[in-house]
Short mmCIF file of C-alpha atoms in Angstrom, two decimals:
data_model
loop_
_atom_site.label_atom_id
_atom_site.label_comp_id
_atom_site.label_asym_id
_atom_site.label_seq_id
_atom_site.Cartn_x
_atom_site.Cartn_y
_atom_site.Cartn_z
CA MET A 29 80.93 145.60 65.28
CA LYS A 30 77.91 145.10 63.08
CA ASP A 31 77.15 141.43 63.82
CA ALA A 32 78.58 141.10 67.35
CA THR A 33 76.11 139.92 69.99
CA TRP A 34 76.63 141.11 73.55
CA ILE A 35 74.59 141.88 76.67
CA LEU A 36 74.26 145.29 78.28
CA ILE A 37 73.39 145.04 82.00
CA ASP A 38 72.81 147.14 85.12
CA THR A 39 71.97 146.34 88.73
CA GLU A 40 70.41 148.17 91.65
CA THR A 41 71.70 146.97 95.00
CA THR A 42 71.68 147.28 98.78
CA GLY A 43 74.67 149.64 98.71
CA LEU A 44 78.45 149.70 98.54
CA LYS A 45 79.39 147.69 101.65
CA GLN A 46 79.88 143.95 101.39
CA PRO A 47 77.90 141.77 101.35
CA ILE A 48 76.13 143.52 98.47
CA PHE A 49 72.80 142.09 97.31
CA ALA A 50 71.28 142.85 93.90
CA VAL A 51 67.63 143.96 94.22
CA GLU A 52 67.04 144.57 90.51
CA ILE A 53 68.83 143.31 87.41
CA ALA A 54 68.12 144.45 83.88
CA ALA A 55 69.70 143.56 80.56
CA GLN A 56 69.41 144.33 76.86
CA ARG A 57 70.68 142.02 74.15
CA MET A 58 72.65 144.07 71.61
CA ARG A 59 73.68 143.34 68.04
CA GLY A 60 76.45 145.70 67.12
CA TRP A 61 75.48 149.15 68.37
CA LEU A 62 71.71 148.49 68.27
CA ARG A 63 69.15 146.84 70.55
CA ASP A 64 68.21 143.29 69.59
CA GLY A 65 64.81 142.22 70.90
CA GLU A 66 63.09 142.85 74.21
CA PRO A 67 64.96 143.75 77.41
CA PHE A 68 65.23 141.56 80.51
CA ARG A 69 64.25 142.88 83.94
CA ARG A 70 63.60 141.23 87.33
CA LEU A 71 63.27 142.30 90.96
CA ILE A 72 65.15 140.04 93.40
CA ASN A 73 64.00 139.25 96.95
CA HIS A 74 66.85 138.13 99.20
CA GLY A 75 64.77 138.66 102.34
CA CYS A 76 67.33 141.18 103.62
CA GLU A 77 67.02 144.73 104.94
CA ILE A 78 67.42 147.55 102.41
CA PRO A 79 69.44 150.49 103.83
CA GLN A 80 67.47 153.73 103.73
CA GLU A 81 70.13 155.53 101.68
CA ALA A 82 69.96 152.81 98.99
CA ALA A 83 66.15 152.76 98.96
CA ARG A 84 66.14 156.54 98.54
CA VAL A 85 68.13 156.17 95.32
CA HIS A 86 66.28 153.32 93.59
CA GLY A 87 62.96 153.31 95.47
CA TYR A 88 62.91 149.61 96.39
CA THR A 89 62.08 148.76 100.01
CA ARG A 90 62.00 145.35 101.67
CA GLU A 91 58.21 145.41 101.52
CA ILE A 92 58.21 146.08 97.77
CA LEU A 93 60.70 143.29 97.11
CA GLU A 94 58.80 140.80 99.27
CA ARG A 95 55.66 141.66 97.29
CA ASP A 96 57.07 141.90 93.76
CA GLY A 97 60.48 140.21 93.87
CA GLU A 98 61.42 136.66 92.95
CA SER A 99 63.94 134.27 94.46
CA PRO A 100 67.51 134.92 93.29
CA GLU A 101 67.83 131.35 92.00
CA ALA A 102 64.80 131.80 89.72
CA VAL A 103 65.96 135.21 88.49
CA TYR A 104 69.47 134.06 87.64
CA SER A 105 68.17 130.94 85.91
CA ASP A 106 66.14 133.18 83.58
CA PHE A 107 69.07 135.58 83.24
CA ARG A 108 71.38 132.72 82.17
CA GLU A 109 68.89 131.70 79.51
CA TYR A 110 68.55 135.30 78.24
CA THR A 111 72.31 135.89 78.18
CA GLY A 112 73.60 132.64 76.73
CA ASP A 113 77.35 132.91 76.23
CA ALA A 114 77.31 136.52 74.97
CA PRO A 115 79.82 138.78 76.80
CA ILE A 116 78.60 141.22 79.46
CA VAL A 117 79.00 145.01 79.26
CA ALA A 118 78.01 147.47 81.99
CA TYR A 119 78.43 151.19 82.54
CA ASN A 120 80.35 150.37 85.73
CA LEU A 121 81.60 146.87 85.00
CA ARG A 122 83.97 146.74 87.96
CA TYR A 123 81.05 147.28 90.34
CA ASP A 124 78.23 145.35 88.63
CA TRP A 125 80.36 142.35 87.68
CA ASP A 126 83.24 142.17 90.19
CA GLN A 127 81.54 143.48 93.33
CA VAL A 128 77.88 142.50 92.85
CA LEU A 129 77.19 139.60 90.52
CA VAL A 130 80.26 137.35 90.89
CA PRO A 131 80.22 137.45 94.74
CA GLU A 132 76.45 136.94 94.69
CA TRP A 133 76.68 133.86 92.47
CA GLU A 134 79.43 132.45 94.70
CA ARG A 135 77.28 133.08 97.78
CA LEU A 136 74.34 131.29 96.14
CA GLY A 137 76.49 128.40 94.88
CA LEU A 138 75.75 129.25 91.23
CA LEU A 139 78.14 128.89 88.29
CA PRO A 140 79.22 132.20 86.68
CA ILE A 141 76.95 133.44 83.90
CA SER A 142 78.81 134.31 80.69
CA SER A 143 81.97 136.46 80.91
CA PRO A 144 82.89 140.16 81.18
CA GLY A 145 83.36 142.22 78.03
CA PHE A 146 84.27 145.88 78.54
CA CYS A 147 83.21 148.85 80.67
CA ALA A 148 80.92 151.24 78.77
CA TYR A 149 81.91 154.12 81.08
CA LEU A 150 85.57 153.79 80.08
CA LEU A 151 84.59 153.68 76.40
CA ALA A 152 82.49 156.84 76.76
CA GLN A 153 85.17 158.61 78.78
CA ARG A 154 87.77 157.96 76.10
CA LEU A 155 85.66 158.57 72.99
CA LEU A 156 84.25 161.85 74.35
CA ASP A 157 87.63 163.15 75.51
CA PRO A 158 88.51 165.99 76.07
CA VAL A 159 84.93 167.22 76.60
CA PRO A 160 83.31 166.27 78.94
CA ALA A 161 86.69 165.04 80.14
CA GLY A 162 86.45 163.31 83.51
CA ASN A 163 82.71 163.78 83.94
CA CYS A 164 80.88 160.96 82.21
CA LYS A 165 78.21 160.25 84.79
CA LEU A 166 75.34 158.51 83.08
CA GLN A 167 72.52 160.94 83.86
CA THR A 168 74.78 163.93 83.20
CA LEU A 169 75.53 162.65 79.70
CA ARG A 170 71.86 161.85 79.11
CA GLN A 171 70.88 165.43 79.86
CA TYR A 172 73.88 166.96 78.13
CA TYR A 173 73.09 165.16 74.88
CA ARG A 174 69.32 165.62 75.35
CA LEU A 175 68.52 161.91 75.23
CA PRO A 176 65.14 160.56 76.40
CA GLU A 177 64.37 160.14 80.10
CA ARG A 178 64.35 156.44 80.87
CA GLY A 179 63.75 156.12 84.60
CA ALA A 180 66.99 157.21 86.25
CA HIS A 181 68.42 155.00 88.99
CA THR A 182 66.42 151.95 87.98
CA ALA A 183 68.34 149.10 86.40
CA LEU A 184 66.12 148.99 83.30
CA GLY A 185 66.08 152.78 82.91
CA ASP A 186 69.87 152.97 83.12
CA VAL A 187 70.32 150.10 80.66
CA GLU A 188 68.08 151.91 78.18
CA THR A 189 70.02 155.15 78.65
CA VAL A 190 73.36 153.40 78.04
CA ALA A 191 71.87 151.84 74.89
CA ASP A 192 70.81 155.34 73.74
CA ILE A 193 74.32 156.70 74.36
CA MET A 194 75.90 153.75 72.55
CA GLN A 195 73.69 154.17 69.49
CA GLU A 196 73.35 157.94 69.21
CA ILE A 197 76.59 159.30 70.61
CA LEU A 198 79.40 156.71 70.78
CA ARG A 199 78.72 154.79 67.55
CA PRO A 200 79.49 157.61 65.06
CA ILE A 201 82.68 158.57 66.93
CA ALA A 202 83.85 154.96 67.16
CA GLU A 203 83.17 154.31 63.48
CA LYS A 204 85.06 157.48 62.55
CA ARG A 205 88.04 156.04 64.43
CA GLY A 206 87.79 152.70 62.66
CA LEU A 207 86.45 150.77 65.65
CA ASP A 208 84.23 148.54 63.53
CA THR A 209 84.54 145.16 65.28
CA TRP A 210 83.85 143.91 68.80
CA GLU A 211 87.51 143.00 69.26
CA LYS A 212 88.68 146.49 68.25
CA VAL A 213 86.19 148.22 70.59
CA LYS A 214 87.14 145.95 73.50
CA SER A 215 90.88 146.38 72.93
CA PHE A 216 90.47 150.14 72.59
CA THR A 217 88.58 150.29 75.91
CA LEU A 218 91.12 148.12 77.75
CA GLU A 219 94.16 150.09 76.57
CA GLU A 220 95.92 152.26 79.14
CA TRP A 221 94.57 155.79 78.74
CA TYR A 222 94.30 159.04 80.72
CA PRO A 223 92.11 162.13 80.11
CA THR A 224 93.47 164.96 77.98
CA ARG A 225 92.49 167.41 80.70
CA LEU A 226 94.35 166.82 83.95
CA VAL A 227 92.00 165.80 86.76
CA PHE A 228 94.10 166.75 89.81
CA GLY A 229 97.03 168.86 90.98
CA LYS A 230 98.02 172.48 90.39
CA PHE A 231 97.22 172.22 86.67
CA LYS A 232 93.81 170.59 87.11
CA GLY A 233 91.56 171.32 84.10
CA ARG A 234 94.48 172.09 81.77
CA SER A 235 95.15 170.01 78.67
CA PHE A 236 98.38 168.07 79.00
CA LEU A 237 99.11 169.14 75.40
CA ASP A 238 99.69 172.67 76.73
CA ALA A 239 103.00 171.33 78.06
CA ARG A 240 104.36 171.56 74.51
CA GLU A 241 104.56 175.34 75.04
CA ASP A 242 104.32 175.58 78.85
CA SER A 243 107.65 174.54 80.40
CA GLU A 244 106.26 174.70 83.96
CA LEU A 245 103.50 172.22 83.07
CA ARG A 246 106.01 169.94 81.34
CA SER A 247 108.25 170.03 84.41
CA TRP A 248 105.27 169.05 86.56
CA LEU A 249 104.50 166.08 84.29
CA GLU A 250 108.17 165.01 84.40
CA TRP A 251 108.05 165.27 88.19
CA LEU A 252 104.97 163.03 88.12
CA THR A 253 106.97 160.33 86.29
CA ARG A 254 109.27 160.15 89.31
CA SER A 255 106.44 159.67 91.81
CA SER A 256 106.82 156.89 94.38
CA ASN A 257 103.20 155.97 93.56
CA GLU A 258 103.40 153.48 90.70
CA ARG A 259 100.12 154.56 89.08
CA SER A 260 101.01 158.27 89.24
CA ALA A 261 104.43 157.59 87.72
CA ARG A 262 102.86 155.53 84.93
CA MET A 263 100.36 158.33 84.25
CA GLY A 264 103.12 160.93 84.05
CA GLN A 265 105.14 158.78 81.65
CA TRP A 266 102.04 158.19 79.50
CA TYR A 267 101.58 161.95 79.12
CA ILE A 268 105.28 162.59 78.39
CA ASP A 269 105.39 159.86 75.76
CA ARG A 270 102.48 161.44 73.93
CA LEU A 271 103.88 164.95 74.18
CA ASP A 272 107.00 163.74 72.39
CA SER A 273 105.07 161.87 69.70
CA SER A 274 104.75 163.64 66.35
CA GLU A 275 101.83 161.43 65.36
CA ILE A 276 99.37 162.27 68.11
CA SER A 277 96.48 164.59 67.38
CA PHE A 278 93.27 165.23 69.27
CA GLU A 279 90.02 166.26 67.63
CA THR A 280 86.93 166.91 69.69
CA PRO A 281 83.46 165.58 68.86
CA VAL A 282 81.07 168.46 69.44
CA ILE A 283 77.34 169.04 69.59
CA GLU A 284 75.62 171.41 67.17
CA PHE A 285 72.75 173.62 68.36
CA PRO A 286 71.18 175.00 65.15
CA ASP A 287 68.44 176.95 66.97
CA GLU A 288 67.15 177.69 70.45
CA ASP A 289 64.12 175.41 70.18
CA GLN A 290 65.97 172.27 69.10
CA THR A 291 65.06 169.41 71.42
CA ALA A 292 67.75 166.99 70.27
CA PRO A 293 71.33 167.78 69.31
CA GLY A 294 73.12 166.82 66.14
CA LEU A 295 76.47 165.12 66.67
CA VAL A 296 79.29 166.55 64.60
CA VAL A 297 82.28 164.25 64.65
CA PHE A 298 85.65 165.99 64.69
CA GLN A 299 84.42 169.36 63.39
CA LYS A 300 87.12 171.78 62.30
CA MET A 301 86.69 174.98 64.31
CA ASP A 302 86.69 178.37 62.61
CA VAL A 303 85.53 181.74 63.91
CA ASP A 304 82.09 181.72 62.30
CA TYR A 305 81.38 178.12 63.26
CA LEU A 306 82.48 178.72 66.87
CA ARG A 307 80.33 181.83 67.19
CA GLY A 308 77.25 179.86 66.16
CA GLN A 309 78.01 177.01 68.55
CA ILE A 310 78.76 179.42 71.41
CA GLU A 311 75.36 181.03 70.98
CA GLY A 312 73.75 177.59 71.09
CA LEU A 313 75.64 176.66 74.24
CA ARG A 314 74.70 179.95 75.86
CA SER A 315 71.05 179.26 75.13
CA ARG A 316 71.38 175.78 76.62
CA LEU A 317 73.15 177.17 79.68
CA ALA A 318 70.40 179.77 80.15
CA ASP A 319 67.76 177.02 80.08
CA LEU A 320 69.70 174.99 82.65
CA GLU A 321 70.31 177.98 84.91
CA THR A 322 66.54 178.67 84.78
CA LYS A 323 65.81 175.05 85.70
CA TYR A 324 68.25 175.33 88.61
CA GLY A 325 66.56 178.52 89.81
CA VAL A 326 63.10 176.97 89.65
CA GLU A 327 64.18 173.77 91.43
CA LYS A 328 66.11 175.76 94.06
CA ALA A 329 63.03 177.91 94.73
CA LYS A 330 60.99 174.75 95.33
CA ILE A 331 63.52 173.42 97.82
CA ASP A 332 63.93 176.77 99.58
CA SER A 333 60.17 177.13 99.98
CA ILE A 334 60.02 173.79 101.82
CA LYS A 335 63.06 174.63 103.94
CA ALA A 336 61.54 178.00 104.86
CA ARG A 337 58.26 176.45 105.98
CA LEU A 338 60.02 173.76 108.00
CA PHE A 339 62.39 176.26 109.60
CA GLU A 340 59.59 178.64 110.56
CA ALA A 341 57.58 175.84 112.20
CA LEU A 342 60.48 174.15 113.98
CA ARG A 343 62.88 177.00 114.75
CA PRO A 344 62.13 177.19 118.53
CA PHE A 345 62.75 173.47 118.84
CA TYR A 346 65.96 173.61 116.77
CA GLU A 347 67.21 176.47 118.94
CA GLU A 348 66.46 174.71 122.22
CA ARG A 349 68.09 171.49 121.03
CA ASP A 350 71.22 173.33 119.89
CA ARG A 351 71.33 175.36 123.12
CA LEU A 352 71.31 172.17 125.19
CA ARG A 353 73.96 170.55 123.00
CA LEU A 354 76.16 173.60 123.53
CA VAL A 355 75.52 173.61 127.28
CA ILE A 356 76.52 169.94 127.56
CA GLN A 357 79.59 170.44 125.39
CA TYR A 358 80.91 173.33 127.49
CA ARG A 359 79.97 171.78 130.84
CA LYS A 360 82.07 168.78 129.85
CA ILE A 361 84.94 171.12 128.91
CA PHE A 362 84.48 172.95 132.24
CA ILE A 363 84.75 169.73 134.26
CA ASP A 364 87.83 168.59 132.31
CA LYS A 365 89.61 171.92 132.85
CA LEU A 366 88.58 172.08 136.49
CA LEU A 367 90.06 168.67 137.22
CA SER A 368 93.21 169.07 135.12
CA GLU A 369 94.07 172.80 135.27
CA GLY A 370 92.19 174.25 138.24
CA GLU A 371 89.35 176.63 138.94
CA GLU A 372 90.79 179.76 137.33
CA GLU A 373 91.24 178.06 133.94
CA ALA A 374 87.81 176.48 134.20
CA GLU A 375 86.17 179.87 134.71
CA THR A 376 87.23 180.96 131.19
CA VAL A 377 84.99 178.26 129.76
CA GLY A 378 81.88 180.24 130.70
CA GLU A 379 83.12 183.20 128.63
CA GLU A 380 83.76 180.91 125.66
CA TYR A 381 80.27 179.48 126.05
CA GLU A 382 78.70 182.96 125.97
CA ARG A 383 80.60 183.86 122.79
CA GLU A 384 79.56 180.63 121.09
CA SER A 385 75.95 181.16 122.18
CA GLU A 386 75.94 184.61 120.58
CA ARG A 387 77.40 183.16 117.38
CA LYS A 388 74.67 180.50 117.28
CA GLU A 389 71.99 183.18 117.67
CA GLU A 390 73.53 185.12 114.78
CA ASP A 391 73.52 181.96 112.64
CA TYR A 392 69.82 181.45 113.29
CA SER A 393 69.08 185.07 112.47
CA SER A 394 71.06 184.80 109.23
CA THR A 395 69.27 181.61 108.26
CA ALA A 396 65.90 183.19 108.99
CA SER A 397 66.79 186.23 106.89
CA ALA A 398 68.00 184.04 104.00
CA LEU A 399 64.81 181.97 104.01
CA GLU A 400 62.42 184.86 104.58
CA GLY A 401 59.85 185.13 101.82
CA LYS A 402 61.05 182.05 99.96
CA VAL A 403 58.26 180.80 97.71
CA GLU A 404 58.08 178.76 94.52
CA LEU A 405 58.37 180.73 91.29
CA ASP A 406 55.18 181.21 89.31
CA ASP A 407 55.05 181.05 85.50
CA GLY A 408 55.71 184.77 85.14
CA GLN A 409 58.78 184.66 87.39
CA THR A 410 60.07 181.58 85.57
CA GLN A 411 59.87 183.32 82.20
CA ARG A 412 61.49 186.39 83.70
CA LEU A 413 64.31 184.24 85.07
CA LYS A 414 64.82 182.55 81.70
CA SER A 415 64.98 185.88 79.89
CA LEU A 416 67.54 187.41 82.21
CA TRP A 417 69.78 184.32 82.14
CA ARG A 418 69.98 184.65 78.37
CA LYS A 419 71.57 188.03 79.01
CA LEU A 420 73.71 186.96 81.95
CA VAL A 421 75.43 184.01 80.25
CA LYS A 422 77.01 186.44 77.78
CA ASN A 423 79.16 187.67 80.66
CA PHE A 424 80.90 184.33 81.15
CA HIS A 425 84.31 184.05 79.52
CA PRO A 426 87.29 182.31 81.18
CA ASP A 427 90.05 184.28 79.47
CA ARG A 428 88.69 187.79 79.84
CA PHE A 429 91.23 190.38 81.00
CA GLU A 430 93.90 187.77 81.78
CA SER A 431 96.62 190.33 81.12
CA ASP A 432 94.97 193.20 83.05
CA PRO A 433 94.85 192.44 86.82
CA GLU A 434 92.52 195.36 87.65
CA LYS A 435 89.95 194.43 85.00
CA ARG A 436 90.36 190.76 85.83
CA GLU A 437 89.43 191.56 89.43
CA THR A 438 86.29 193.38 88.24
CA TYR A 439 85.28 190.45 86.07
CA GLU A 440 85.79 187.96 88.92
CA LYS A 441 83.75 190.17 91.29
CA LEU A 442 80.95 190.40 88.70
CA THR A 443 80.91 186.62 88.25
CA GLN A 444 80.87 186.15 92.02
CA ALA A 445 77.97 188.60 92.37
CA ILE A 446 75.98 186.70 89.72
CA ASN A 447 76.64 183.33 91.39
CA SER A 448 75.81 184.65 94.85
CA ALA A 449 72.53 186.13 93.60
CA LYS A 450 71.71 182.84 91.89
CA ASP A 451 72.35 180.81 95.06
CA ALA A 452 70.27 183.27 97.11
CA GLY A 453 67.44 183.25 94.57
CA ASP A 454 67.72 187.04 94.29
CA ILE A 455 65.96 187.61 90.96
CA GLU A 456 65.89 191.38 91.46
CA LEU A 457 69.68 191.56 91.68
CA LEU A 458 70.14 189.18 88.75
CA GLU A 459 67.82 191.35 86.66
CA ARG A 460 69.67 194.49 87.69
CA ILE A 461 73.00 193.00 86.57
CA ALA A 462 71.56 191.54 83.37
CA SER A 463 69.82 194.75 82.27
CA ASP A 464 72.98 196.87 82.47
CA PRO A 465 76.16 195.16 83.71
CA ASP A 466 78.23 198.30 83.09
CA ALA A 467 75.95 200.35 85.36
CA PHE A 468 76.13 197.68 88.05
CA ILE A 469 79.94 197.64 87.84
CA HIS A 470 80.01 201.44 88.09
CA SER A 471 77.69 201.39 91.14
CA GLN A 472 80.10 199.04 92.92
CA GLY A 473 83.06 201.33 92.28
CA TRP A 474 84.92 198.64 90.31
CA ALA A 475 87.21 199.27 87.36
CA LEU A 476 85.19 199.56 84.13
CA VAL A 477 85.56 196.73 81.61
CA SER A 478 84.29 195.91 78.13
CA LEU A 479 82.18 192.75 77.94
CA ASP A 480 82.26 192.44 74.15
CA ASP A 481 83.18 189.00 72.80
CA SER A 482 86.72 188.45 71.58
CA LYS A 483 87.11 187.81 67.86
CA GLU A 484 90.27 185.74 68.26
CA LEU A 485 89.93 182.06 67.32
CA ASN A 486 91.93 180.76 70.30
CA GLN A 487 89.82 182.80 72.74
CA LEU A 488 86.59 181.63 71.13
CA GLN A 489 87.83 178.03 71.36
CA SER A 490 88.55 178.56 75.05
CA LEU A 491 85.08 180.03 75.58
CA PHE A 492 83.49 177.13 73.69
CA ASP A 493 85.30 174.58 75.89
CA TYR A 494 84.40 176.52 79.04
CA LEU A 495 80.70 176.67 78.16
CA GLN A 496 80.60 172.93 77.46
CA VAL A 497 82.12 172.24 80.87
CA ARG A 498 79.79 174.75 82.54
CA VAL A 499 76.75 173.06 80.98
CA LEU A 500 77.92 169.79 82.53
CA GLU A 501 78.45 171.47 85.89
CA ILE A 502 74.98 173.00 86.04
CA ILE A 503 73.41 169.66 85.03
CA GLU A 504 75.22 168.16 88.03
CA GLU A 505 73.97 170.95 90.29
CA VAL A 506 70.38 170.33 89.21
CA GLU A 507 70.81 166.59 89.81
CA ASP A 508 72.22 167.24 93.29
CA LEU A 509 69.21 169.39 94.11
CA ARG A 510 66.83 166.71 92.91
CA ARG A 511 68.53 164.06 95.04
CA SER A 512 68.13 166.09 98.25
CA PRO A 513 65.61 165.02 100.92
CA ASP A 514 64.04 168.50 100.81
CA PHE A 515 63.23 168.14 97.10
CA GLU A 516 61.85 164.65 97.73
CA LEU A 517 59.62 166.14 100.41
CA HIS A 518 58.49 168.86 98.00
CA GLN A 519 57.38 166.19 95.51
CA PHE A 520 55.31 164.50 98.20
CA VAL A 521 53.78 167.84 99.20
CA GLU A 522 52.84 168.55 95.58
CA GLN A 523 50.85 165.31 95.56
CA ASP A 524 49.33 165.83 99.02
CA THR A 525 49.55 169.17 100.83
CA SER A 526 48.85 167.53 104.20
CA VAL A 527 52.20 165.72 104.02
CA LEU A 528 54.13 168.78 105.20
CA GLU A 529 52.11 169.12 108.41
CA LYS A 530 52.63 165.44 109.12
CA VAL A 531 56.38 165.80 108.61
CA ILE A 532 56.47 168.87 110.86
CA GLU A 533 54.61 166.97 113.60
CA GLU A 534 56.89 163.96 113.28
CA GLN A 535 60.05 166.08 113.39
CA ARG A 536 58.71 168.15 116.28
CA ALA A 537 57.99 164.99 118.30
CA GLU A 538 61.43 163.59 117.50
CA ILE A 539 63.21 166.81 118.50
CA GLU A 540 61.16 167.08 121.69
CA ARG A 541 62.28 163.56 122.68
CA GLU A 542 65.86 164.56 121.95
CA ILE A 543 65.43 167.76 124.00
CA GLU A 544 64.15 165.70 126.93
CA ASP A 545 67.24 163.46 126.82
CA LEU A 546 69.58 166.43 126.43
CA SER A 547 67.94 168.25 129.36
CA ALA A 548 68.55 165.26 131.59
CA GLU A 549 72.20 165.09 130.51
CA ALA A 550 72.65 168.85 131.00
CA ASP A 551 71.12 168.63 134.50
CA ALA A 552 73.44 165.75 135.37
CA LYS A 553 76.49 167.78 134.33
CA ALA A 554 75.18 170.77 136.30
CA ALA A 555 74.82 168.61 139.43
CA GLU A 556 78.36 167.31 138.95
CA ILE A 557 79.76 170.84 138.66
CA GLU A 558 77.78 172.07 141.69
CA GLU A 559 79.10 169.15 143.70
CA LEU A 560 82.68 170.02 142.71
CA THR A 561 82.50 173.82 143.10
CA GLY A 562 79.47 174.49 145.29
CA GLU A 563 78.03 176.74 142.56
CA LEU A 564 75.56 176.31 139.71
CA PRO A 565 77.25 176.48 136.29
CA PHE A 566 76.20 178.44 133.19
#
């Protein structure tokens, strides 16, 4: 689509519930697969409240918009001039166009601006199939393909990232498939299509092509064609039709990792896999996975250090608040049982309350133990973590010992031990496993296994696919950590260490007010029980 002109857009909004107001709109004029000129970007002030959960994502508050935003009429007048009659593309076209812009223009009494083209997400999902399969989240793909950081969760930053993906990743694949005009790309994107890897059900994660040899999977797909849900039935029939087609073939675009220090990948379109090639790519993926696991460990340590400091300072207040909540809950249960089932049944509630109180105390003790000594990793610990992950990732292989239940159990226990140590931030245990996995297995009394790589092509292909998916998963885990309020607080603390004490004081004051209200409610329930029974309750 060399000479086609179109507009790539993104919006940041007040949320997902109607009415939805756009607070930022950004656009980039495109010619073919490349940027054409300067981008467009405006902040929009509707004079409305911005929900806290939305502001946390994009950073725009009502105060910021009142200071820096423009009237929607002025913004959309400029946007109309920038766009002309070129079609609109977005990474989530159904949301940006159908749920945000069109309703907003109707609300403002404005004529529609241009017309919708295609959804870039659907194009990426199909061109990159079967890896990363169903996971084509924008920031996940950016990190997976090592594209530049462009200001995530801002309209302009996301537009720039989509433009990067279009140019660097999707263009060579599309051109290889003969998608060389706007009309062909649009038609290709709008065609009915489903991922090669099943995204739900008992065979989730399996390629539907496996049904050519797996009769149970084929039977499940045939069952899906008979579903009372029209979309499910259509999906099942789509898969069956392609299973029975002699023409269909699927080749996977893959990413080469020539060496550990490469900062940007090279896209290899439809590479034929052989043993030597796969071994090289597996080593590259393992190196990438080790880097990501290290990043996760460092970010997790930052979050845990904040959680530990907050918990230590506020634990007595948390405990008193939870104790009062429990008291109120069981006093209400006591009154209900007393009035409906009599005094004897009501008396059992006190025993249940004592058991639940003990369980709560154990939970607090466990939390305190888990958070004890949590501190951020220094440079030495970070390098140590990176080194040991390079050893640990060699243990991951999805098809190991499939035919030997005893060895399979050992492998699953080893994987679980690694993941548990990672989540707990237990570097000592991770290092112990990494330095000598056989000795660790022996110390646990598990069946001994060999962790050497398989030399079979089909097993290497399975490992390659697994590692690609695992890289995507750990990118998602890092993103989830970075979106958490605790990590946000850590960033503030890094800029100003006094922030944490202010937060502790604010939370303490808030919990104390809650405790005061709960105490009054608990006393009221106690008075009600004493009036009914003549005795003070638990």
